[in-house]
Amino acid sequence: MESPPSTNDRLSRPTTSNVLETQEQHFLGASLILTNEEKIVNSHIMKLKRFELEEGFKNDFDLIPARHFFEKLEQLNSSKLFQLIRRIPKGAVLHIHDSSMGSTDLLINATYRPYLWQNGRFEQNTPPTFLFSKTNPTGMGWELVSDIRNEMKADIYDEKLRDLFEIYTKDPINTYRSTNVVFEKFRQIFYTLAPIINYKPVWRQYYYDSLKVYYDDQINYLELRGVLPDVYDLTGKIYTPEEIVQIYLNETERLMKNYPSFLGAKFVYTPARFGGDDVFRGVINTFKSLHEKFPNFVAGFDLVGQEDKRILLLNFVPDLLKLPESIQFFFHAGETNWFGMESDSNMIDAILLGTKRIGHGFALIKHPLLLEEIKQKQICIEINPTSNQMFKLMEDHRNHPAAFLFADDYPVVVSSDDRCFWRAALLSHDFYMAFVGIASAQHDLRLLKQLAINSIRFSAMDKIDQNKALRKWEGMWNSTMSTLASDILSGKLA
């Protein structure tokens, strides 16, 4: 039987402060050294963070990250810490979807275009159907949107549209009682939106306006995922995938011409993971053609769709292995709470296929061997905090598994997924949740800075363009730090 430790043994052990200090040296961003101006900003931002955490520690029912996003949205938007985070340049956006990258207002504005028809009213059990057409579409019940809007009054009609285009509700807990319910509403939004957003003039303008919104928020580069749907015009023409990508490229170049500091965008082809072998082989052929024609714009391949529907990445491996090695994978994987069920294997197959990034990776922490691979191979995890809460993977951001990734300097970025559908800001809401809810109370400005650096470092840009983007971001960051430090010292920023 071992003897109890002596007093000298106990005294020679590390103290709590020693352990905490050593632990903090492993934090994401811990190696960064702050300038004097950054230290001033850091002191202020940590004061705001500690205040919110202390108030939440007294009553965690009032802690913003602990409650559903919809319940605390008004309080969040008025938070001084959130307002400060909005001003900080956040680098690039690496995980967004094309049809939800803009805003609901942009979508509603699109319904003011002429020749938009509607079949069905809002009070019916199924959502109305929309279509742009010069003449009344075939079938009963079609009415011009302009006529319905005039009848109902514009503000009332537009609010009905907003309810259709968003999953927002004042009672999220009872409205969305399971992940499947959320996904069903999600699919319904896409189905309803498709005939509106897939109309070529809307498609083109929505994409350009969305890029401009990101640019205005000091985001100079983004990578969007898209399914390349049937884009159409009033002549009845259905545009090919090549023509759709060309529209993207044209609008990207138009913004770069109008705003030279914008560094551009890349496209990740992300078809649905549903469909038979013949359908998927057609998808693969389409992607190969796009990659050959637009090698600098079509950055990679992904698959989208609810993983818990048991359509596994493994099913597509034989065809994926036939793609050229020059093609990069950015797979959605691990967006599940199930441990050991079929959908839990997608992360394994994504890594075995050589994915460069993993979208969500929520289940990653349950797989120690995969964690080792992630760190060794520097496979970036695209964390989407607000999205994960929306789809009920967790209710309280303090329980988000990315806390472990932040604590041990894993390769991660923070992004916003389908943020338009739940009224989230471009990146600021997700950065706030990461900083206050997921990260340690001791994580400071260095975390936010490292997340921004990572968003460029793990992008699909080549090294030359990455270095160019990093220099551009550093200029924005330093300028912002100088302004914020001045505002803090002068008392303008309380």
mmCIF file of N, CA, C and O in Angstrom, residues 1-71:
data_model
loop_
_atom_site.group_PDB
_atom_site.id
_atom_site.type_symbol
_atom_site.label_atom_id
_atom_site.label_comp_id
_atom_site.label_asym_id
_atom_site.label_seq_id
_atom_site.Cartn_x
_atom_site.Cartn_y
_atom_site.Cartn_z
ATOM 1 N N MET A 1 0.841 -1.189 0.000
ATOM 2 C CA MET A 1 0.000 0.000 0.000
ATOM 3 C C MET A 1 0.885 1.251 0.000
ATOM 4 O O MET A 1 1.832 1.360 0.781
ATOM 5 N N GLU A 2 0.598 2.178 -0.945
ATOM 6 C CA GLU A 2 1.412 3.374 -1.061
ATOM 7 C C GLU A 2 1.164 4.304 0.120
ATOM 8 O O GLU A 2 0.045 4.439 0.611
ATOM 9 N N SER A 3 2.235 4.937 0.549
ATOM 10 C CA SER A 3 2.097 5.905 1.630
ATOM 11 C C SER A 3 1.578 7.221 1.073
ATOM 12 O O SER A 3 1.811 7.542 -0.097
ATOM 13 N N PRO A 4 0.859 7.981 1.879
ATOM 14 C CA PRO A 4 0.336 9.267 1.403
ATOM 15 C C PRO A 4 1.470 10.214 1.062
ATOM 16 O O PRO A 4 2.572 10.100 1.610
ATOM 17 N N PRO A 5 1.244 11.133 0.162
ATOM 18 C CA PRO A 5 2.303 12.076 -0.214
ATOM 19 C C PRO A 5 2.721 12.927 0.976
ATOM 20 O O PRO A 5 1.903 13.298 1.814
ATOM 21 N N SER A 6 3.996 13.197 1.037
ATOM 22 C CA SER A 6 4.501 14.039 2.121
ATOM 23 C C SER A 6 4.165 15.498 1.854
ATOM 24 O O SER A 6 3.780 15.877 0.756
ATOM 25 N N THR A 7 4.346 16.297 2.884
ATOM 26 C CA THR A 7 4.096 17.730 2.740
ATOM 27 C C THR A 7 5.004 18.330 1.686
ATOM 28 O O THR A 7 4.585 19.158 0.869
ATOM 29 N N ASN A 8 6.250 17.865 1.656
ATOM 30 C CA ASN A 8 7.192 18.387 0.652
ATOM 31 C C ASN A 8 6.745 18.038 -0.760
ATOM 32 O O ASN A 8 6.891 18.834 -1.693
ATOM 33 N N ASP A 9 6.204 16.789 -0.944
ATOM 34 C CA ASP A 9 5.709 16.377 -2.260
ATOM 35 C C ASP A 9 4.569 17.272 -2.705
ATOM 36 O O ASP A 9 4.499 17.689 -3.865
ATOM 37 N N ARG A 10 3.675 17.554 -1.750
ATOM 38 C CA ARG A 10 2.525 18.388 -2.101
ATOM 39 C C ARG A 10 2.972 19.797 -2.468
ATOM 40 O O ARG A 10 2.449 20.413 -3.394
ATOM 41 N N LEU A 11 3.952 20.329 -1.750
ATOM 42 C CA LEU A 11 4.422 21.684 -2.009
ATOM 43 C C LEU A 11 5.151 21.786 -3.345
ATOM 44 O O LEU A 11 5.200 22.852 -3.954
ATOM 45 N N SER A 12 5.734 20.659 -3.790
ATOM 46 C CA SER A 12 6.493 20.689 -5.042
ATOM 47 C C SER A 12 5.598 20.531 -6.268
ATOM 48 O O SER A 12 6.051 20.687 -7.392
ATOM 49 N N ARG A 13 4.327 20.213 -6.052
ATOM 50 C CA ARG A 13 3.404 20.060 -7.174
ATOM 51 C C ARG A 13 3.052 21.427 -7.754
ATOM 52 O O ARG A 13 3.098 22.438 -7.069
ATOM 53 N N PRO A 14 2.657 21.442 -9.041
ATOM 54 C CA PRO A 14 2.261 22.717 -9.659
ATOM 55 C C PRO A 14 1.046 23.296 -8.948
ATOM 56 O O PRO A 14 0.168 22.580 -8.486
ATOM 57 N N THR A 15 0.994 24.597 -8.850
ATOM 58 C CA THR A 15 -0.163 25.266 -8.285
ATOM 59 C C THR A 15 -1.234 25.429 -9.352
ATOM 60 O O THR A 15 -0.985 25.247 -10.544
ATOM 61 N N THR A 16 -2.432 25.787 -8.892
ATOM 62 C CA THR A 16 -3.518 26.015 -9.835
ATOM 63 C C THR A 16 -3.143 27.083 -10.852
ATOM 64 O O THR A 16 -3.395 26.947 -12.051
ATOM 65 N N SER A 17 -2.517 28.152 -10.389
ATOM 66 C CA SER A 17 -2.137 29.233 -11.298
ATOM 67 C C SER A 17 -1.098 28.765 -12.307
ATOM 68 O O SER A 17 -1.122 29.188 -13.473
ATOM 69 N N ASN A 18 -0.167 27.881 -11.877
ATOM 70 C CA ASN A 18 0.816 27.328 -12.820
ATOM 71 C C ASN A 18 0.136 26.540 -13.928
ATOM 72 O O ASN A 18 0.477 26.678 -15.112
ATOM 73 N N VAL A 19 -0.828 25.716 -13.543
ATOM 74 C CA VAL A 19 -1.540 24.888 -14.522
ATOM 75 C C VAL A 19 -2.319 25.762 -15.488
ATOM 76 O O VAL A 19 -2.291 25.554 -16.706
ATOM 77 N N LEU A 20 -3.034 26.754 -14.950
ATOM 78 C CA LEU A 20 -3.816 27.632 -15.807
ATOM 79 C C LEU A 20 -2.930 28.409 -16.766
ATOM 80 O O LEU A 20 -3.258 28.584 -17.951
ATOM 81 N N GLU A 21 -1.788 28.869 -16.265
ATOM 82 C CA GLU A 21 -0.868 29.624 -17.118
ATOM 83 C C GLU A 21 -0.325 28.743 -18.239
ATOM 84 O O GLU A 21 -0.244 29.172 -19.393
ATOM 85 N N THR A 22 0.027 27.521 -17.906
ATOM 86 C CA THR A 22 0.512 26.587 -18.927
ATOM 87 C C THR A 22 -0.580 26.260 -19.924
ATOM 88 O O THR A 22 -0.339 26.201 -21.144
ATOM 89 N N GLN A 23 -1.789 26.062 -19.429
ATOM 90 C CA GLN A 23 -2.922 25.746 -20.300
ATOM 91 C C GLN A 23 -3.181 26.869 -21.289
ATOM 92 O O GLN A 23 -3.435 26.628 -22.473
ATOM 93 N N GLU A 24 -3.092 28.115 -20.816
ATOM 94 C CA GLU A 24 -3.380 29.254 -21.677
ATOM 95 C C GLU A 24 -2.343 29.416 -22.789
ATOM 96 O O GLU A 24 -2.618 30.036 -23.818
ATOM 97 N N GLN A 25 -1.166 28.847 -22.600
ATOM 98 C CA GLN A 25 -0.146 28.892 -23.645
ATOM 99 C C GLN A 25 -0.519 28.037 -24.850
ATOM 100 O O GLN A 25 0.057 28.181 -25.924
ATOM 101 N N HIS A 26 -1.516 27.151 -24.675
ATOM 102 C CA HIS A 26 -1.990 26.289 -25.763
ATOM 103 C C HIS A 26 -3.196 26.881 -26.483
ATOM 104 O O HIS A 26 -3.666 26.315 -27.469
ATOM 105 N N PHE A 27 -3.728 27.989 -26.004
ATOM 106 C CA PHE A 27 -4.924 28.591 -26.597
ATOM 107 C C PHE A 27 -4.683 28.968 -28.057
ATOM 108 O O PHE A 27 -3.574 29.352 -28.450
ATOM 109 N N LEU A 28 -5.743 28.886 -28.844
ATOM 110 C CA LEU A 28 -5.709 29.405 -30.206
ATOM 111 C C LEU A 28 -5.383 30.896 -30.163
ATOM 112 O O LEU A 28 -6.081 31.670 -29.515
ATOM 113 N N GLY A 29 -4.298 31.290 -30.823
ATOM 114 C CA GLY A 29 -3.880 32.689 -30.843
ATOM 115 C C GLY A 29 -2.892 33.054 -29.755
ATOM 116 O O GLY A 29 -2.428 34.200 -29.704
ATOM 117 N N ALA A 30 -2.542 32.103 -28.891
ATOM 118 C CA ALA A 30 -1.676 32.422 -27.750
ATOM 119 C C ALA A 30 -0.287 32.876 -28.179
ATOM 120 O O ALA A 30 0.384 33.618 -27.453
ATOM 121 N N SER A 31 0.166 32.468 -29.342
ATOM 122 C CA SER A 31 1.518 32.827 -29.796
ATOM 123 C C SER A 31 1.598 34.243 -30.359
ATOM 124 O O SER A 31 2.697 34.758 -30.595
ATOM 125 N N LEU A 32 0.456 34.878 -30.583
ATOM 126 C CA LEU A 32 0.462 36.228 -31.136
ATOM 127 C C LEU A 32 0.918 37.232 -30.082
ATOM 128 O O LEU A 32 0.582 37.108 -28.903
ATOM 129 N N ILE A 33 1.686 38.220 -30.516
ATOM 130 C CA ILE A 33 2.152 39.282 -29.622
ATOM 131 C C ILE A 33 1.438 40.571 -30.008
ATOM 132 O O ILE A 33 1.498 41.007 -31.165
ATOM 133 N N LEU A 34 0.751 41.175 -29.062
ATOM 134 C CA LEU A 34 -0.046 42.357 -29.338
ATOM 135 C C LEU A 34 0.799 43.620 -29.335
ATOM 136 O O LEU A 34 1.720 43.764 -28.525
ATOM 137 N N THR A 35 0.478 44.543 -30.225
ATOM 138 C CA THR A 35 1.103 45.858 -30.238
ATOM 139 C C THR A 35 0.516 46.696 -29.103
ATOM 140 O O THR A 35 -0.453 46.295 -28.441
ATOM 141 N N ASN A 36 1.090 47.864 -28.882
ATOM 142 C CA ASN A 36 0.582 48.745 -27.821
ATOM 143 C C ASN A 36 -0.875 49.125 -28.074
ATOM 144 O O ASN A 36 -1.695 49.160 -27.142
ATOM 145 N N GLU A 37 -1.209 49.433 -29.336
ATOM 146 C CA GLU A 37 -2.590 49.794 -29.648
ATOM 147 C C GLU A 37 -3.518 48.604 -29.447
ATOM 148 O O GLU A 37 -4.635 48.744 -28.931
ATOM 149 N N GLU A 38 -3.056 47.423 -29.833
ATOM 150 C CA GLU A 38 -3.869 46.215 -29.634
ATOM 151 C C GLU A 38 -4.073 45.945 -28.141
ATOM 152 O O GLU A 38 -5.142 45.476 -27.732
ATOM 153 N N LYS A 39 -3.068 46.234 -27.347
ATOM 154 C CA LYS A 39 -3.201 46.025 -25.901
ATOM 155 C C LYS A 39 -4.277 46.935 -25.312
ATOM 156 O O LYS A 39 -5.029 46.532 -24.407
ATOM 157 N N ILE A 40 -4.354 48.160 -25.815
ATOM 158 C CA ILE A 40 -5.394 49.081 -25.348
ATOM 159 C C ILE A 40 -6.771 48.533 -25.705
ATOM 160 O O ILE A 40 -7.696 48.518 -24.877
ATOM 161 N N VAL A 41 -6.908 48.064 -26.957
ATOM 162 C CA VAL A 41 -8.182 47.496 -27.398
ATOM 163 C C VAL A 41 -8.486 46.226 -26.619
ATOM 164 O O VAL A 41 -9.623 45.989 -26.198
ATOM 165 N N ASN A 42 -7.466 45.423 -26.399
ATOM 166 C CA ASN A 42 -7.655 44.163 -25.687
ATOM 167 C C ASN A 42 -8.142 44.402 -24.267
ATOM 168 O O ASN A 42 -9.038 43.711 -23.770
ATOM 169 N N SER A 43 -7.551 45.380 -23.600
ATOM 170 C CA SER A 43 -7.970 45.694 -22.231
ATOM 171 C C SER A 43 -9.446 46.085 -22.201
ATOM 172 O O SER A 43 -10.199 45.660 -21.310
ATOM 173 N N HIS A 44 -9.870 46.855 -23.203
ATOM 174 C CA HIS A 44 -11.268 47.302 -23.251
ATOM 175 C C HIS A 44 -12.206 46.148 -23.588
ATOM 176 O O HIS A 44 -13.256 45.984 -22.941
ATOM 177 N N ILE A 45 -11.822 45.353 -24.568
ATOM 178 C CA ILE A 45 -12.711 44.274 -24.998
ATOM 179 C C ILE A 45 -12.836 43.219 -23.902
ATOM 180 O O ILE A 45 -13.915 42.628 -23.713
ATOM 181 N N MET A 46 -11.770 43.010 -23.128
ATOM 182 C CA MET A 46 -11.842 42.044 -22.037
ATOM 183 C C MET A 46 -12.662 42.584 -20.872
ATOM 184 O O MET A 46 -13.305 41.822 -20.155
ATOM 185 N N LYS A 47 -12.650 43.895 -20.677
ATOM 186 C CA LYS A 47 -13.502 44.496 -19.651
ATOM 187 C C LYS A 47 -14.974 44.249 -19.986
ATOM 188 O O LYS A 47 -15.776 43.863 -19.122
ATOM 189 N N LEU A 48 -15.322 44.438 -21.268
ATOM 190 C CA LEU A 48 -16.699 44.201 -21.701
ATOM 191 C C LEU A 48 -17.060 42.720 -21.603
ATOM 192 O O LEU A 48 -18.165 42.368 -21.189
ATOM 193 N N LYS A 49 -16.112 41.874 -21.966
ATOM 194 C CA LYS A 49 -16.373 40.430 -21.914
ATOM 195 C C LYS A 49 -16.567 39.970 -20.471
ATOM 196 O O LYS A 49 -17.509 39.221 -20.174
ATOM 197 N N ARG A 50 -15.707 40.418 -19.580
ATOM 198 C CA ARG A 50 -15.824 40.010 -18.175
ATOM 199 C C ARG A 50 -17.134 40.494 -17.568
ATOM 200 O O ARG A 50 -17.759 39.783 -16.771
ATOM 201 N N PHE A 51 -17.553 41.690 -17.963
ATOM 202 C CA PHE A 51 -18.816 42.206 -17.442
ATOM 203 C C PHE A 51 -19.976 41.294 -17.849
ATOM 204 O O PHE A 51 -20.808 40.925 -17.010
ATOM 205 N N GLU A 52 -20.045 40.927 -19.113
ATOM 206 C CA GLU A 52 -21.148 40.073 -19.575
ATOM 207 C C GLU A 52 -21.078 38.694 -18.928
ATOM 208 O O GLU A 52 -22.111 38.121 -18.557
ATOM 209 N N LEU A 53 -19.875 38.159 -18.779
ATOM 210 C CA LEU A 53 -19.736 36.838 -18.164
ATOM 211 C C LEU A 53 -20.090 36.885 -16.674
ATOM 212 O O LEU A 53 -20.722 35.958 -16.152
ATOM 213 N N GLU A 54 -19.665 37.940 -15.984
ATOM 214 C CA GLU A 54 -19.984 38.057 -14.555
ATOM 215 C C GLU A 54 -21.486 38.186 -14.344
ATOM 216 O O GLU A 54 -22.046 37.580 -13.424
ATOM 217 N N GLU A 55 -22.141 38.974 -15.178
ATOM 218 C CA GLU A 55 -23.593 39.105 -15.076
ATOM 219 C C GLU A 55 -24.264 37.755 -15.350
ATOM 220 O O GLU A 55 -25.229 37.377 -14.675
ATOM 221 N N GLY A 56 -23.750 37.029 -16.335
ATOM 222 C CA GLY A 56 -24.289 35.708 -16.645
ATOM 223 C C GLY A 56 -24.002 34.699 -15.555
ATOM 224 O O GLY A 56 -24.803 33.790 -15.292
ATOM 225 N N PHE A 57 -22.842 34.853 -14.875
ATOM 226 C CA PHE A 57 -22.476 33.944 -13.797
ATOM 227 C C PHE A 57 -23.439 34.089 -12.634
ATOM 228 O O PHE A 57 -23.755 33.125 -11.936
ATOM 229 N N LYS A 58 -23.922 35.314 -12.428
ATOM 230 C CA LYS A 58 -24.909 35.547 -11.376
ATOM 231 C C LYS A 58 -26.260 34.939 -11.735
ATOM 232 O O LYS A 58 -26.976 34.418 -10.889
ATOM 233 N N ASN A 59 -26.613 35.031 -13.028
ATOM 234 C CA ASN A 59 -27.906 34.518 -13.493
ATOM 235 C C ASN A 59 -27.741 34.075 -14.942
ATOM 236 O O ASN A 59 -27.872 34.894 -15.858
ATOM 237 N N ASP A 60 -27.440 32.791 -15.144
ATOM 238 C CA ASP A 60 -27.123 32.349 -16.507
ATOM 239 C C ASP A 60 -28.337 32.353 -17.434
ATOM 240 O O ASP A 60 -28.205 32.180 -18.637
ATOM 241 N N PHE A 61 -29.536 32.580 -16.886
ATOM 242 C CA PHE A 61 -30.710 32.720 -17.739
ATOM 243 C C PHE A 61 -30.596 33.983 -18.597
ATOM 244 O O PHE A 61 -31.203 34.080 -19.658
ATOM 245 N N ASP A 62 -29.815 34.951 -18.140
ATOM 246 C CA ASP A 62 -29.637 36.197 -18.883
ATOM 247 C C ASP A 62 -28.376 36.195 -19.742
ATOM 248 O O ASP A 62 -28.108 37.168 -20.443
ATOM 249 N N LEU A 63 -27.580 35.144 -19.685
ATOM 250 C CA LEU A 63 -26.363 35.083 -20.500
ATOM 251 C C LEU A 63 -26.743 34.826 -21.957
ATOM 252 O O LEU A 63 -27.377 33.820 -22.276
ATOM 253 N N ILE A 64 -26.360 35.714 -22.835
ATOM 254 C CA ILE A 64 -26.787 35.631 -24.239
ATOM 255 C C ILE A 64 -26.432 34.306 -24.891
ATOM 256 O O ILE A 64 -27.290 33.657 -25.496
ATOM 257 N N PRO A 65 -25.173 33.824 -24.807
ATOM 258 C CA PRO A 65 -24.836 32.566 -25.491
ATOM 259 C C PRO A 65 -25.511 31.336 -24.906
ATOM 260 O O PRO A 65 -25.515 30.274 -25.530
ATOM 261 N N ALA A 66 -26.084 31.469 -23.698
ATOM 262 C CA ALA A 66 -26.719 30.320 -23.045
ATOM 263 C C ALA A 66 -28.153 30.114 -23.492
ATOM 264 O O ALA A 66 -28.752 29.074 -23.214
ATOM 265 N N ARG A 67 -28.705 31.094 -24.174
ATOM 266 C CA ARG A 67 -30.100 31.021 -24.593
ATOM 267 C C ARG A 67 -30.192 30.953 -26.110
ATOM 268 O O ARG A 67 -29.231 31.188 -26.836
ATOM 269 N N HIS A 68 -31.388 30.633 -26.599
ATOM 270 C CA HIS A 68 -31.567 30.554 -28.044
ATOM 271 C C HIS A 68 -31.348 31.920 -28.679
ATOM 272 O O HIS A 68 -31.749 32.964 -28.140
ATOM 273 N N PHE A 69 -30.717 31.917 -29.821
ATOM 274 C CA PHE A 69 -30.375 33.133 -30.558
ATOM 275 C C PHE A 69 -31.579 34.050 -30.742
ATOM 276 O O PHE A 69 -31.485 35.271 -30.585
ATOM 277 N N PHE A 70 -32.737 33.473 -31.065
ATOM 278 C CA PHE A 70 -33.931 34.282 -31.300
ATOM 279 C C PHE A 70 -34.414 34.961 -30.018
ATOM 280 O O PHE A 70 -34.940 36.064 -30.052
ATOM 281 N N GLU A 71 -34.245 34.287 -28.885
ATOM 282 C CA GLU A 71 -34.706 34.841 -27.617
ATOM 283 C C GLU A 71 -33.880 36.044 -27.176
ATOM 284 O O GLU A 71 -34.375 36.926 -26.474
#
